[in-house]
Amino acid sequence: MRTSFKTLLLGMVFISLIFTCNKFPAFTGTSASLSDTKYANTRINTGFWDNLPGVIGVPDLDLAINGSELQNTTDDPIRVTINSLENLNSPVNSASLAEAPGNPMNNSSIKANETFNPTYRINLASNSNLTNNHTNLTNNHTNLTNNHTNLTNNHTNLTNNHTNLTNNTNHTNLTGSANLTNTFDLDRTVSLEEASGSTGSIVSGVGSGSGGDGGFGDSDNGEGILPKAFFSNSVTEGYVPLTVQFTDLSENAEEWNWDFGDGTISTEQNPVHTYTATGEYTATLEVSNVNGTNSTFSTIFALQPVLPIANFSSNVTSGTAPLTVQFTDLSENAEEWNWDFGDGAISTEQNPVHTYTATGKYTATLEVSNVNGTNSTFSTIFALQSVLPMADFSSNVTSGTAPLTVQFTDLSENAEEWNWDFGDGAISTEQNPVHTYTATGKYTATLEVSNVNGTNSTFSTIFALQPVLPIANFSSNVTSGTAPLTVQFTDLSENAEEWNWDFGDGAISTEQNPVHTYTATGKYIVTFTAANVNSQSTKTGHISVNE
């Protein structure tokens, strides 16, 4: 069994520890030696100075009881009282520092007649109840002076001229006062002896120095120090596989038991664990020492990895080269973008713009990625050969007398814009305009069409003529005869487009060459009118019908 307690060592000051057990349990073995496990990590020998390297002051030591011969063989709790006696009755000088060669003094830390009441921890069994409440010792000290000389090696070694305090068999109570004189070294053993009553004692000491007066204080009971579990983890949430570094922050722990919540455990102090499956896990740390156990936990979320989903759009998918395309990313969960436009060009922008300079069929591919994986998609882009427009049109007439109204009809191919010039100073940008020529003449009507790739034009000639008037004239096969008299009228007009006959007996006709029968005797005047769009002309004749 290796049992430890903590005390304060004042430079080269005598330290006496008195352990009074109100109920002395059964022990096997009678003694154990002490070691300093914090600094020297060695057994403390007679005449050995146990202090911080390079400084004489008040170090904080861990003194341990060595060996397995000291065993508590019962389950009874051990009640332990610890009192300290530390004295210097005069300022420290070089003579009293004989056993500290080469150590500079920390004068502010060593004072005459100063005592300390440190905190102890001693564990003689797993169920020990320890005290931590001590009565303060005297404090009527005087500040040390600074008139010190450096230590040299011409000093007198402190040897084994000490009083052996191991055989205090007859002491049943070590309270009260003690007077220590002369130069001494205490024995490094711990004596445990069962007394006739209910009281036993442990006496140990380490150190050297000038003697002085001091008193043992009254004792109080206390309990052992339990561990307190606490830890941190590098992450509490992430995607599987999720690796977590657990860091122990516990107090007074000697053993560590981890349960990561996924069926795996560890006894390391600071383990690293990887969660391979998704889920919510409770990581628990249970720490223990000889006095008991304590536990705490933390929740770890191992999430399903979120993969990216590639998607994008483009403002155009076809057009004549050079074709400029705006690509827009529509992906989900993407952190990086890699574009391949299919013509040898690439990009890592999220929303790139690219121009296809040559005609062709291209496959534009987008690959997106995040820490969990990649995904890709593609689209086809057609960069076409430039298409020029081809101009063509028709008109309802190409000639006519002025004013001449013409309906123009566009018959062009690949045209996006139209520009008409009618040849008489008038223009139009309509696709199918109507235009009237008011003056006679020969006109050239021109159409120019265009698109993004170029222009093309064509023309037609329109004749606006001088108006042609009609000239009325006709003849008849007879001009007289007996009733009933049938007459054949023949049109001899020029430029006539319409014919109107009035036979003089109330009958009329619009035929060009009518036949009419007169049934009653009499003299009749025949009126003939010839007309066209420009005018009309009239001529008369006579028909006589006899008995």
Coordinates of C-alpha atoms in Angstrom, one line a residue:
M1 CA 0.0 0.0 0.0
R2 CA 1.3 3.4 -0.9
T3 CA -0.4 6.1 1.2
S4 CA 0.2 9.8 0.8
F5 CA -0.3 13.1 2.6
K6 CA 0.6 16.7 1.8
T7 CA 2.3 19.1 4.1
L8 CA 4.3 22.4 3.9
L9 CA 8.1 22.3 4.5
L10 CA 9.6 25.6 5.7
G11 CA 13.1 25.4 4.3
M12 CA 15.3 23.7 6.8
V13 CA 12.6 23.9 9.6
F14 CA 11.8 20.9 11.8
I15 CA 8.4 19.4 10.9
S16 CA 6.6 17.1 13.4
L17 CA 3.4 15.4 12.4
I18 CA 1.3 13.8 15.2
F19 CA -1.5 11.5 14.2
T20 CA -3.9 10.7 17.0
C21 CA -6.4 7.9 16.2
N22 CA -9.5 8.1 18.4
K23 CA -10.3 4.5 17.3
F24 CA -7.1 2.7 16.6
P25 CA -7.8 -0.1 14.0
A26 CA -5.9 -3.3 13.6
F27 CA -2.8 -3.0 11.5
T28 CA -0.3 -5.5 10.1
G29 CA 3.2 -4.2 10.1
T30 CA 4.6 -1.6 12.4
S31 CA 6.5 1.0 10.2
A32 CA 6.9 2.5 6.8
S33 CA 9.4 5.1 5.4
L34 CA 8.6 8.5 3.8
S35 CA 9.3 9.7 0.2
D36 CA 8.9 13.1 -1.4
T37 CA 6.9 12.3 -4.6
K38 CA 6.6 15.9 -5.8
Y39 CA 10.1 17.2 -6.1
A40 CA 12.8 14.8 -5.0
N41 CA 10.9 11.7 -5.8
T42 CA 13.2 9.8 -3.4
R43 CA 13.3 8.5 0.1
I44 CA 14.0 11.3 2.6
N45 CA 17.2 10.5 4.3
T46 CA 18.9 11.8 7.5
G47 CA 20.4 15.2 6.8
F48 CA 18.7 15.6 3.5
W49 CA 17.2 19.1 2.6
D50 CA 13.8 18.7 1.0
N51 CA 12.9 22.0 -0.6
L52 CA 12.3 23.6 -4.0
P53 CA 15.5 23.6 -6.2
G54 CA 17.4 26.8 -5.9
V55 CA 15.1 28.4 -3.3
I56 CA 14.8 28.1 0.5
G57 CA 11.3 28.9 1.4
V58 CA 7.9 27.2 1.9
P59 CA 7.5 24.5 -0.7
D60 CA 4.4 22.4 -1.1
L61 CA 5.4 18.8 -0.8
D62 CA 3.8 15.4 -1.3
L63 CA 5.1 13.0 1.2
A64 CA 4.2 9.3 0.7
I65 CA 4.4 6.3 3.0
N66 CA 6.4 3.6 1.3
G67 CA 5.9 -0.1 1.4
S68 CA 3.2 -2.7 1.6
E69 CA 3.9 -3.7 5.2
L70 CA 1.4 -1.1 6.5
Q71 CA -2.1 -2.6 6.0
N72 CA -5.4 -1.7 7.6
T73 CA -7.0 -5.1 8.2
T74 CA -10.4 -3.9 9.4
D75 CA -13.3 -2.0 7.9
D76 CA -13.3 0.5 10.8
P77 CA -12.9 4.1 9.8
I78 CA -9.6 5.8 10.9
R79 CA -10.0 9.1 12.6
V80 CA -6.7 11.0 12.2
T81 CA -5.6 14.4 13.7
I82 CA -2.5 16.1 12.4
N83 CA -0.7 18.9 14.2
S84 CA 2.5 20.6 13.0
L85 CA 5.3 22.2 15.0
E86 CA 7.7 24.5 13.1
N87 CA 10.0 26.9 14.9
L88 CA 13.0 29.2 14.3
N89 CA 13.8 31.2 17.4
S90 CA 16.3 33.4 15.7
P91 CA 16.9 34.9 12.3
V92 CA 18.3 32.5 9.8
N93 CA 22.0 32.9 9.0
S94 CA 24.7 31.1 7.1
A95 CA 25.6 28.9 10.1
S96 CA 22.2 27.4 10.4
L97 CA 22.0 26.8 6.6
A98 CA 25.0 24.5 6.6
E99 CA 23.1 21.6 4.8
A100 CA 21.9 23.8 1.9
P101 CA 25.0 24.3 -0.3
G102 CA 24.5 26.6 -3.3
N103 CA 20.8 27.5 -2.4
P104 CA 20.1 31.2 -2.3
M105 CA 17.8 32.2 0.5
N106 CA 14.3 33.6 -0.1
N107 CA 14.3 35.9 2.9
S108 CA 10.7 36.9 2.7
S109 CA 9.6 33.3 3.2
I110 CA 11.6 32.4 6.4
K111 CA 10.8 34.1 9.6
A112 CA 11.8 33.5 13.2
N113 CA 9.2 31.8 15.5
E114 CA 6.8 31.3 12.5
T115 CA 4.5 28.3 12.4
F116 CA 2.3 27.0 9.6
N117 CA -0.9 25.0 9.7
P118 CA -0.9 23.1 6.4
T119 CA -3.5 20.9 4.8
Y120 CA -2.9 17.1 4.9
R121 CA -4.1 14.1 3.1
I122 CA -3.4 10.7 4.5
N123 CA -5.1 7.5 3.3
L124 CA -4.5 4.4 5.3
A125 CA -7.4 2.5 3.9
S126 CA -10.1 2.9 1.2
N127 CA -12.7 3.8 3.9
S128 CA -10.6 6.2 5.9
N129 CA -12.3 9.3 7.3
L130 CA -9.8 12.1 7.5
T131 CA -9.7 15.4 9.3
N132 CA -8.7 18.7 7.7
N133 CA -9.5 21.1 10.6
H134 CA -6.4 22.1 12.5
T135 CA -5.8 24.5 15.4
N136 CA -3.6 27.4 14.4
L137 CA -0.2 27.5 16.0
T138 CA 1.6 30.5 17.3
N139 CA 2.3 33.4 15.0
N140 CA 4.4 35.8 17.1
H141 CA 7.3 35.9 14.7
T142 CA 9.9 38.5 13.8
N143 CA 10.8 39.5 10.3
L144 CA 14.1 38.1 9.1
T145 CA 17.0 40.5 8.4
N146 CA 18.8 40.7 5.1
N147 CA 22.3 40.5 6.5
H148 CA 23.0 37.1 5.0
T149 CA 26.1 35.8 3.4
N150 CA 26.3 33.5 0.5
L151 CA 26.6 29.8 1.3
T152 CA 29.9 28.1 0.8
N153 CA 31.0 24.6 1.0
N154 CA 33.0 25.0 4.3
H155 CA 30.1 24.0 6.5
T156 CA 29.6 21.3 9.0
N157 CA 27.6 18.4 7.7
L158 CA 24.6 17.4 9.8
T159 CA 24.9 13.8 10.7
N160 CA 23.0 11.3 12.7
N161 CA 23.2 13.2 16.0
H162 CA 19.4 13.0 16.5
T163 CA 17.0 11.6 19.0
N164 CA 15.3 8.5 17.8
L165 CA 11.6 8.9 18.1
T166 CA 10.5 5.5 16.9
N167 CA 10.0 3.7 20.2
N168 CA 7.3 5.9 21.7
T169 CA 5.5 2.8 22.9
N170 CA 4.3 4.2 26.1
H171 CA 2.6 7.3 24.7
T172 CA -1.1 7.2 24.7
N173 CA -1.7 10.9 24.2
L174 CA 0.8 13.3 22.6
T175 CA -1.1 16.5 23.2
G176 CA 0.3 19.4 25.2
S177 CA 3.7 21.0 24.6
A178 CA 7.2 19.9 23.8
N179 CA 10.7 21.4 24.1
L180 CA 13.2 20.6 21.3
T181 CA 16.8 21.6 21.6
N182 CA 20.1 21.1 19.9
T183 CA 20.7 20.1 16.4
F184 CA 18.8 17.1 15.2
D185 CA 17.5 15.0 12.4
L186 CA 14.3 13.0 12.9
D187 CA 14.1 9.4 12.0
R188 CA 12.4 8.8 8.7
T189 CA 10.3 5.9 9.8
V190 CA 6.7 5.8 10.8
S191 CA 5.9 3.9 13.9
L192 CA 2.4 2.4 14.5
E193 CA 1.9 0.8 17.9
E194 CA -1.3 -0.3 19.5
A195 CA -1.8 1.2 23.0
S196 CA -3.6 -0.2 26.0
G197 CA -6.5 2.2 25.6
S198 CA -8.3 3.6 22.6
T199 CA -5.6 5.9 21.5
G200 CA -2.6 5.3 19.3
S201 CA -0.1 7.5 17.6
I202 CA 2.0 8.0 14.4
V203 CA 5.2 10.1 14.8
S204 CA 7.3 11.2 11.8
G205 CA 9.6 14.0 11.0
V206 CA 11.9 15.3 8.3
G207 CA 14.4 18.2 8.4
S208 CA 17.2 19.8 10.3
G209 CA 17.8 23.2 12.0
S210 CA 18.1 25.0 15.3
G211 CA 15.9 23.8 18.1
G212 CA 13.2 25.9 19.8
D213 CA 10.0 25.8 21.6
G214 CA 6.6 24.9 20.3
G215 CA 3.3 23.5 21.2
F216 CA 1.1 20.8 19.9
G217 CA -2.4 22.0 19.1
D218 CA -5.7 20.4 19.8
S219 CA -7.1 18.1 17.2
D220 CA -10.3 18.0 15.1
N221 CA -11.7 15.1 13.2
G222 CA -12.2 15.0 9.3
E223 CA -13.0 12.8 6.4
G224 CA -11.1 11.6 3.3
I225 CA -11.1 13.6 0.0
L226 CA -13.5 12.2 -2.6
P227 CA -12.7 12.6 -6.4
K228 CA -14.7 15.1 -8.4
A229 CA -15.4 14.1 -12.0
F230 CA -15.2 16.6 -14.8
F231 CA -14.1 16.6 -18.4
S232 CA -14.2 18.4 -21.7
N233 CA -14.6 17.1 -25.3
S234 CA -13.2 18.6 -28.4
V235 CA -16.6 18.5 -30.2
T236 CA -20.1 17.8 -29.2
E237 CA -21.6 17.5 -32.6
G238 CA -20.5 16.5 -36.1
Y239 CA -20.8 14.1 -39.0
V240 CA -19.9 10.4 -38.8
P241 CA -17.3 9.2 -38.6
L242 CA -16.9 11.6 -35.6
T243 CA -13.6 11.6 -33.7
V244 CA -13.7 13.2 -30.2
Q245 CA -10.8 14.0 -27.9
F246 CA -11.9 13.6 -24.3
T247 CA -9.8 15.6 -21.8
D248 CA -10.0 14.7 -18.1
L249 CA -10.4 17.8 -15.8
S250 CA -11.3 15.8 -12.6
E251 CA -10.0 16.5 -9.2
N252 CA -8.4 13.9 -6.8
A253 CA -8.9 11.1 -9.4
E254 CA -6.7 8.0 -9.4
E255 CA -8.7 5.9 -11.8
W256 CA -10.8 6.7 -14.9
N257 CA -13.6 4.7 -16.4
W258 CA -15.1 6.0 -19.6
D259 CA -18.3 4.7 -21.3
F260 CA -18.7 6.4 -24.7
G261 CA -22.4 5.3 -25.0
D262 CA -21.9 3.2 -28.1
G263 CA -20.8 0.1 -26.4
T264 CA -17.1 1.0 -26.1
I265 CA -15.2 1.8 -22.9
S266 CA -11.7 3.0 -21.9
T267 CA -9.6 3.4 -18.8
E268 CA -7.2 6.0 -20.2
Q269 CA -7.2 9.4 -18.6
N270 CA -7.5 11.3 -21.9
P271 CA -8.9 9.0 -24.5
V272 CA -9.7 9.6 -28.2
H273 CA -12.9 7.9 -29.5
T274 CA -14.5 7.7 -32.9
Y275 CA -18.3 7.4 -33.4
T276 CA -18.9 5.4 -36.6
A277 CA -22.7 5.4 -36.6
T278 CA -25.1 8.2 -36.4
G279 CA -27.0 8.8 -33.1
E280 CA -27.2 10.7 -29.8
Y281 CA -24.6 9.3 -27.4
T282 CA -24.1 9.9 -23.6
A283 CA -20.3 9.8 -22.8
T284 CA -19.9 9.1 -19.1
L285 CA -16.7 9.5 -17.0
E286 CA -16.5 7.8 -13.6
V287 CA -13.4 8.7 -11.5
S288 CA -12.3 7.0 -8.3
N289 CA -9.8 7.0 -5.6
V290 CA -9.4 5.1 -2.3
N291 CA -12.2 7.2 -0.8
G292 CA -14.9 6.8 -3.3
T293 CA -16.2 7.5 -6.9
N294 CA -17.9 10.3 -8.8
S295 CA -19.2 10.5 -12.3
T296 CA -20.4 13.0 -14.9
F297 CA -21.5 12.9 -18.6
S298 CA -21.8 14.8 -21.8
T299 CA -24.1 14.3 -24.9
I300 CA -22.4 13.7 -28.3
F301 CA -24.4 14.0 -31.5
A302 CA -23.1 12.0 -34.4
L303 CA -25.0 13.2 -37.4
Q304 CA -25.7 11.7 -40.8
P305 CA -23.4 13.2 -43.4
V306 CA -25.1 15.7 -45.7
L307 CA -24.1 15.2 -49.3
P308 CA -24.2 17.9 -51.9
I309 CA -26.8 17.8 -54.7
A310 CA -25.6 19.5 -58.0
N311 CA -28.0 21.6 -60.0
F312 CA -27.7 24.7 -62.2
S313 CA -29.4 26.7 -64.9
S314 CA -28.2 28.9 -67.9
N315 CA -29.8 31.9 -69.4
V316 CA -29.5 30.3 -72.9
T317 CA -28.9 26.8 -74.2
S318 CA -28.4 27.6 -77.8
G319 CA -27.4 30.6 -80.0
T320 CA -25.0 31.7 -82.7
A321 CA -21.3 31.9 -81.9
P322 CA -19.8 33.8 -80.2
L323 CA -22.4 32.7 -77.6
T324 CA -22.1 34.1 -74.0
V325 CA -23.8 32.0 -71.3
Q326 CA -24.6 33.0 -67.7
F327 CA -24.5 29.9 -65.5
T328 CA -26.4 30.0 -62.2
D329 CA -25.7 27.5 -59.4
L330 CA -28.8 25.9 -57.9
S331 CA -27.0 23.2 -55.9
E332 CA -27.8 22.2 -52.3
N333 CA -25.2 21.7 -49.5
A334 CA -22.4 22.7 -51.8
E335 CA -19.1 24.2 -50.4
E336 CA -17.0 24.0 -53.6
W337 CA -17.8 24.3 -57.3
N338 CA -15.9 23.0 -60.3
W339 CA -17.2 23.9 -63.8
D340 CA -16.1 22.2 -67.0
F341 CA -17.6 24.1 -70.0
G342 CA -16.8 21.4 -72.5
D343 CA -14.6 23.5 -74.7
G344 CA -11.4 23.1 -72.5
A345 CA -12.3 26.0 -70.2
I346 CA -13.0 25.5 -66.4
S347 CA -14.0 27.7 -63.4
T348 CA -14.3 27.4 -59.6
E349 CA -16.7 30.3 -59.3
Q350 CA -20.2 29.7 -58.0
N351 CA -22.0 31.5 -60.9
P352 CA -19.6 31.9 -63.8
V353 CA -20.1 33.6 -67.2
H354 CA -18.5 31.8 -70.2
T355 CA -18.4 32.6 -73.9
Y356 CA -18.3 29.9 -76.6
T357 CA -16.3 31.4 -79.5
A358 CA -16.6 28.5 -81.9
T359 CA -19.7 26.7 -83.2
G360 CA -20.4 23.3 -81.8
K361 CA -22.3 21.2 -79.3
Y362 CA -20.9 21.4 -75.8
T363 CA -21.5 19.6 -72.5
A364 CA -21.3 22.0 -69.6
T365 CA -20.7 20.0 -66.3
L366 CA -20.9 21.2 -62.7
E367 CA -19.3 19.1 -59.9
V368 CA -20.1 20.3 -56.4
S369 CA -18.5 19.0 -53.1
N370 CA -18.5 19.4 -49.4
V371 CA -16.6 17.6 -46.6
N372 CA -18.9 14.6 -47.0
G373 CA -18.7 13.9 -50.8
T374 CA -19.3 15.1 -54.3
N375 CA -22.1 15.2 -56.9
S376 CA -22.3 16.4 -60.5
T377 CA -24.7 17.3 -63.3
F378 CA -24.5 18.6 -66.8
S379 CA -26.3 20.5 -69.6
T380 CA -25.9 20.7 -73.4
I381 CA -25.1 24.1 -75.0
F382 CA -25.4 24.6 -78.8
A383 CA -23.2 27.3 -80.3
L384 CA -24.5 27.7 -83.8
Q385 CA -23.2 29.0 -87.1
S386 CA -24.1 32.6 -87.7
V387 CA -27.4 32.9 -89.6
L388 CA -27.8 36.0 -91.9
P389 CA -31.2 37.4 -92.8
M390 CA -32.6 37.1 -96.4
A391 CA -34.8 39.9 -97.6
D392 CA -37.9 39.3 -99.7
F393 CA -41.4 40.9 -100.1
S394 CA -44.4 41.2 -102.4
S395 CA -46.9 44.0 -103.2
N396 CA -50.6 43.7 -104.3
V397 CA -49.9 46.0 -107.3
T398 CA -46.8 47.1 -109.1
S399 CA -48.5 49.7 -111.3
G400 CA -51.6 51.8 -111.4
T401 CA -52.8 55.3 -111.9
A402 CA -52.0 57.8 -109.2
P403 CA -53.0 58.0 -106.4
L404 CA -51.8 54.4 -106.2
T405 CA -52.2 52.6 -102.9
V406 CA -49.9 49.6 -102.4
Q407 CA -49.9 46.8 -99.8
F408 CA -46.4 45.5 -99.1
T409 CA -46.0 42.0 -97.5
D410 CA -42.7 40.8 -95.9
L411 CA -41.5 37.4 -97.1
S412 CA -37.9 37.6 -95.5
E413 CA -36.1 34.8 -93.6
N414 CA -34.2 35.2 -90.3
A415 CA -35.2 38.8 -90.1
E416 CA -35.4 40.6 -86.8
E417 CA -35.7 44.2 -88.0
W418 CA -37.3 45.8 -91.2
N419 CA -36.5 49.1 -92.9
W420 CA -38.7 50.2 -95.9
D421 CA -37.9 52.9 -98.3
F422 CA -40.8 53.5 -100.8
G423 CA -38.8 55.6 -103.2
D424 CA -40.9 58.8 -102.8
G425 CA -39.2 60.0 -99.6
A426 CA -41.4 58.0 -97.3
I427 CA -40.0 55.2 -95.0
S428 CA -41.4 52.6 -92.5
T429 CA -40.1 50.1 -89.9
E430 CA -43.3 48.0 -89.9
Q431 CA -43.1 44.5 -91.1
N432 CA -46.0 44.8 -93.6
P433 CA -46.7 48.4 -94.3
V434 CA -49.3 50.0 -96.6
H435 CA -48.2 53.0 -98.7
T436 CA -50.0 55.4 -101.2
Y437 CA -48.2 57.0 -104.1
T438 CA -50.0 60.3 -104.8
A439 CA -48.0 61.5 -107.8
T440 CA -47.5 59.7 -111.1
G441 CA -44.0 58.2 -111.5
K442 CA -41.7 55.2 -111.4
Y443 CA -40.7 54.3 -107.9
T444 CA -38.2 51.8 -106.4
A445 CA -39.5 50.3 -103.1
T446 CA -36.6 48.8 -101.1
L447 CA -36.7 46.5 -98.0
E448 CA -33.6 46.1 -95.8
V449 CA -33.8 43.3 -93.1
S450 CA -31.3 42.6 -90.3
N451 CA -30.5 40.3 -87.3
V452 CA -27.6 40.1 -84.9
N453 CA -25.4 38.5 -87.6
G454 CA -25.9 41.0 -90.4
T455 CA -28.2 42.7 -92.9
N456 CA -29.7 42.0 -96.4
S457 CA -32.0 44.0 -98.7
T458 CA -34.1 43.7 -101.9
F459 CA -36.4 46.0 -103.9
S460 CA -39.3 46.2 -106.4
T461 CA -40.5 48.8 -108.9
I462 CA -43.8 50.5 -108.6
F463 CA -45.4 52.5 -111.4
A464 CA -47.8 55.2 -110.5
L465 CA -49.4 56.3 -113.8
Q466 CA -51.3 59.3 -115.1
P467 CA -55.1 58.6 -114.8
V468 CA -56.8 57.3 -118.1
L469 CA -60.4 58.6 -118.8
P470 CA -63.1 56.6 -120.6
I471 CA -64.5 57.6 -124.1
A472 CA -68.1 56.4 -124.6
N473 CA -69.1 55.1 -128.1
F474 CA -71.5 52.5 -129.5
S475 CA -73.4 51.4 -132.6
S476 CA -76.7 49.5 -133.3
N477 CA -77.6 47.1 -136.1
V478 CA -80.8 49.2 -137.0
T479 CA -82.0 52.7 -136.2
S480 CA -85.6 52.3 -137.4
G481 CA -88.2 49.6 -138.3
T482 CA -91.8 48.4 -137.6
A483 CA -92.9 47.4 -134.2
P484 CA -91.9 45.1 -132.6
L485 CA -88.3 46.3 -133.4
T486 CA -85.4 44.3 -131.9
V487 CA -82.1 46.3 -131.8
Q488 CA -78.5 44.9 -131.1
F489 CA -76.3 47.6 -129.3
T490 CA -72.5 47.2 -129.6
D491 CA -70.0 49.0 -127.2
L492 CA -67.3 50.9 -129.0
S493 CA -65.9 52.8 -125.9
E494 CA -62.3 53.2 -124.9
N495 CA -60.9 52.7 -121.3
A496 CA -64.3 51.7 -120.1
E497 CA -64.7 49.5 -117.1
E498 CA -68.4 50.0 -116.5
W499 CA -71.4 50.3 -118.9
N500 CA -74.8 51.8 -118.3
W501 CA -77.6 51.8 -121.0
D502 CA -80.9 53.7 -121.0
F503 CA -83.0 52.6 -124.0
G504 CA -85.5 55.5 -123.8
D505 CA -88.6 53.4 -123.2
G506 CA -88.0 52.9 -119.5
A507 CA -85.8 49.9 -119.9
I508 CA -82.0 49.9 -118.8
S509 CA -79.0 47.5 -118.9
T510 CA -75.4 47.3 -117.5
E511 CA -74.3 44.8 -120.1
Q512 CA -71.4 45.8 -122.4
N513 CA -73.3 44.8 -125.6
P514 CA -77.1 44.4 -124.8
V515 CA -80.1 43.5 -127.1
H516 CA -83.4 45.4 -126.6
T517 CA -86.9 45.1 -128.3
Y518 CA -89.1 48.1 -128.7
T519 CA -92.8 46.9 -128.7
A520 CA -94.5 50.3 -129.2
T521 CA -94.3 52.7 -132.1
G522 CA -92.4 56.0 -131.4
K523 CA -89.1 57.8 -131.5
Y524 CA -86.7 56.8 -128.7
I525 CA -83.4 58.4 -127.4
V526 CA -80.8 55.8 -126.3
T527 CA -78.3 57.1 -123.7
F528 CA -75.0 55.1 -123.1
T529 CA -72.5 55.9 -120.2
A530 CA -69.0 54.4 -120.1
A531 CA -66.9 54.7 -116.9
N532 CA -63.6 53.7 -115.2
V533 CA -62.0 54.6 -111.8
N534 CA -61.0 57.9 -113.1
S535 CA -64.2 59.2 -114.8
Q536 CA -67.2 58.5 -117.1
S537 CA -68.3 59.4 -120.6
T538 CA -71.8 59.5 -122.2
K539 CA -73.1 59.2 -125.8
T540 CA -76.7 59.2 -127.2
G541 CA -78.4 57.7 -130.3
H542 CA -82.0 57.6 -131.9
I543 CA -84.3 54.6 -132.7
S544 CA -87.6 55.1 -134.7
V545 CA -90.4 52.4 -134.4
N546 CA -93.2 52.6 -137.1
E547 CA -96.6 51.0 -137.5

